[in-house]
Structures are given as structure tokens and as C-alpha cells.
Amino acid sequence: MKVGSRHYHTIWLNPDGRSVNIIDQRWLPHEFRVVTLKTVDDVATAIRDMWVRGAPLIGVTAAYGVAIAMAGDASDKALDRVWNTLHETRPTAINLKWALDDMRGHLRGLPEAKRRDAAYARAAAIAEEDVQLNRAIGQHGLAVIKQIAARKKPGEPVNVLTHCNAGWLATVDYGTATAPIYLAAEAGIPVHVYVDETRPRNQGAQLTAWELNNHGVPHTLIVDNAGGHLMQHGQVDMVIVGTDRTTAHGDVCNKIGTYLKALAARDNNVPFYVALPSPTIDWTVHDGVKEIPIEERNAEEVSFVQGRGQDGTTVQVRISPEGSPAANPAFDVTPARLITGLITERGIAKASAEGLKALFPERK
């Protein structure tokens, strides 16, 4: 995707062949900052403190973290150490463990002398695979948007509601939930996006709105609790969100508040889709509510908000009384029964064990 006139991925290898650059998302939309990650500690901090975020991008960043480790010490001990260090950073997004397992499995059988180059090659391949998976998701989701557009009056936009940021900033490029939207816009299909602000970190207001604005996609920022009202009044044609982990039975773990959107969509007969690349499916988990660990983040994310002051500087301000405790569960689980379909790189699956296995028969 483009920032201004320049095309960017969210992570890329530097000319030194060792360090990687990322877009530091903490400062968006007010400041565009690129940061260099040179060490495993840099990578761990970037993932844990959400300089990068979004399940696919977390996975790719972790893969490059393994490569950076191998550039310094390619021993089995170092390989296990970087796996443990990075795995502890974010417990919910399954792509993190998937990428770390992939890298360790790929490197374990190689001589130490070959691990450095093999690690960087494999990390680059995972990054490129993410781009292709997301574009394929976009093509399958585009078919849904086309079907809705065919029922609309000429020139009337398809109104899409999305939650959090499942855009290109959450992946390497295209995004998951946004990929169909971008392809629809490029195909000349009128589309309009209602963007949930997504408290407490405001990824919708700060990231999704910034993306759509840069790409020229019509959109409207709304508070998180407005979605149900819009659905009641027929202003939403479909909901599409991303996911940090999807169970083998089709339950979806995503940013906190997703479950409430699914309930409102079901009550108002609005299609509710989840866009996901297959590495986001955890085939070992069956009951999302009972089995997926939900990350509890720092309460200060609830008590403070970040924005641009009147003097143009980026500041944090407290919005709650001193001494008032806050809880901050970062994700919730939407049961499969509330989901219209899972948009994957292989097509749209019913949110069920049977639906997923029909698209991924090798998992049987």
C-alpha cells in the first residue's frame, strides 16, 4: 500500500542484510516513524509494546527476529532461546507461535553454518506468503461485496462496518478485512466503511481511518457503541473483521468488542464475515471461549488516551479519576454460530469444523 506517493510494506530488510525496518505504529496517525530493529530484544519490545501489531505482522516480525538471532549465534541453544523470548511477548495471536515453530523446524536440521542465510530466506518467504494470502482473501471477499452491490441502486455504496485494524498495517500488505475493500475500490465498486474507533488503543480511529484516508476509500469514524444503532437503521450491509486466532470449529478470537458486533449483526440480519489467512487457524483448539488465553494488558491503556495537542505535539492524557482501577482484556471470542462465513485464501468456509476441513482437507 502507499503512504503518500511511496509504496510500503510494514516490515522490510535493510541493505545491511541483517536488521529490519518497521513502521512504528504507536505514533500513527499523527506521525509516520520508521524504526530499525537490530537485536532480538528490539524485536521482542516491538511485538510486546505494539510497535507492530496484528497477528500476521507479529508472525512475520518474529520470523525476522529468529533470523537476527541466527546472525549472531546459530546454535541450537540460541534457536531455542529466541523461540522462548519471542513466544512470551503476546499470548493470544497464534501466528506468533506458528511462525516461530516454522522457523525452528526449518532450521533445526541444518548445519549451523547455513542457518543464518536460511533463516533470512525463510523469513522473507513467510513475508511474501502473507502478501499473497491477503490478496487471495481480498479476491474471495470481493465476490461478496459484488453480490451486495448488485442489489443496490446504481451508484449507491456498499456500507461495510469493521472493528479494530485488520488492514495492511496488521499484515505485510493488503490486510485481511480490508483486502476486499481495497480491491472493490480499485474495481470501481462504490464502497463506504464505518470504522469503529476500537477502544482502548483506538486502532480503528488511529490506524484503519489513516489507511483508508491514504487509499482514498470513503469512510466514517464511529464510536464503538454506534454499530448496533446503524444496523438497526439499515445503514450497514455487511460486517467484516479480522482475527488473532480461529479455532478448528470456527470460533474467532479478535479485538475486544468484536463479539458485541456479531450479536448486533445477528439481531439485525446483517452478514458477519471474518477474514483470515490459514496460519491464523489453531487446529489444536476447539472451544475458543474455554481454551484461548486472553491477554490482559496494562490498565493504563484504558485510563489514558493518546492524541495530538493543540500545539501539534503527541501527548497522553488521563480520562479517568486518579485511583480508579481499570480492567483491560484485549480480546474476546465470537462463537461460530454468529459468523456468516470465514474468508480464507482458499475461499469462504462455513464457520464450523466441517466447513474449515472442506477447504483444508489436509488437516483431516
PDB file of C-alpha atoms in Angstrom, residues 145-160 189-192 234-238:
ATOM      1  CA  ILE A 145     -19.128  -7.190  -1.988  1.00  0.00           C
ATOM      2  CA  LYS A 146     -20.041  -7.595  -5.663  1.00  0.00           C
ATOM      3  CA  GLN A 147     -23.119  -9.631  -4.720  1.00  0.00           C
ATOM      4  CA  ILE A 148     -24.281  -6.935  -2.321  1.00  0.00           C
ATOM      5  CA  ALA A 149     -23.509  -4.175  -4.824  1.00  0.00           C
ATOM      6  CA  ALA A 150     -25.662  -5.922  -7.434  1.00  0.00           C
ATOM      7  CA  ARG A 151     -28.677  -5.489  -5.156  1.00  0.00           C
ATOM      8  CA  LYS A 152     -28.056  -1.777  -4.579  1.00  0.00           C
ATOM      9  CA  LYS A 153     -29.234   1.166  -6.649  1.00  0.00           C
ATOM     10  CA  PRO A 154     -26.713   2.426  -9.234  1.00  0.00           C
ATOM     11  CA  GLY A 155     -24.050   4.481  -7.503  1.00  0.00           C
ATOM     12  CA  GLU A 156     -25.234   3.515  -4.026  1.00  0.00           C
ATOM     13  CA  PRO A 157     -22.274   2.370  -1.916  1.00  0.00           C
ATOM     14  CA  VAL A 158     -21.901  -0.936  -0.136  1.00  0.00           C
ATOM     15  CA  ASN A 159     -21.662   0.019   3.533  1.00  0.00           C
ATOM     16  CA  VAL A 160     -19.138  -2.079   5.443  1.00  0.00           C
ATOM     17  CA  ILE A 189     -17.371  -0.507  -6.886  1.00  0.00           C
ATOM     18  CA  PRO A 190     -18.780   2.223  -4.622  1.00  0.00           C
ATOM     19  CA  VAL A 191     -17.891   1.250  -1.063  1.00  0.00           C
ATOM     20  CA  HIS A 192     -18.091   3.093   2.235  1.00  0.00           C
ATOM     21  CA  GLY A 234     -30.318  -0.383   7.730  1.00  0.00           C
ATOM     22  CA  GLN A 235     -27.090   1.557   7.293  1.00  0.00           C
ATOM     23  CA  VAL A 236     -24.745  -1.451   7.352  1.00  0.00           C
ATOM     24  CA  ASP A 237     -24.725  -4.028   4.540  1.00  0.00           C
ATOM     25  CA  MET A 238     -22.039  -6.285   5.989  1.00  0.00           C
TER      26      MET A 238
END
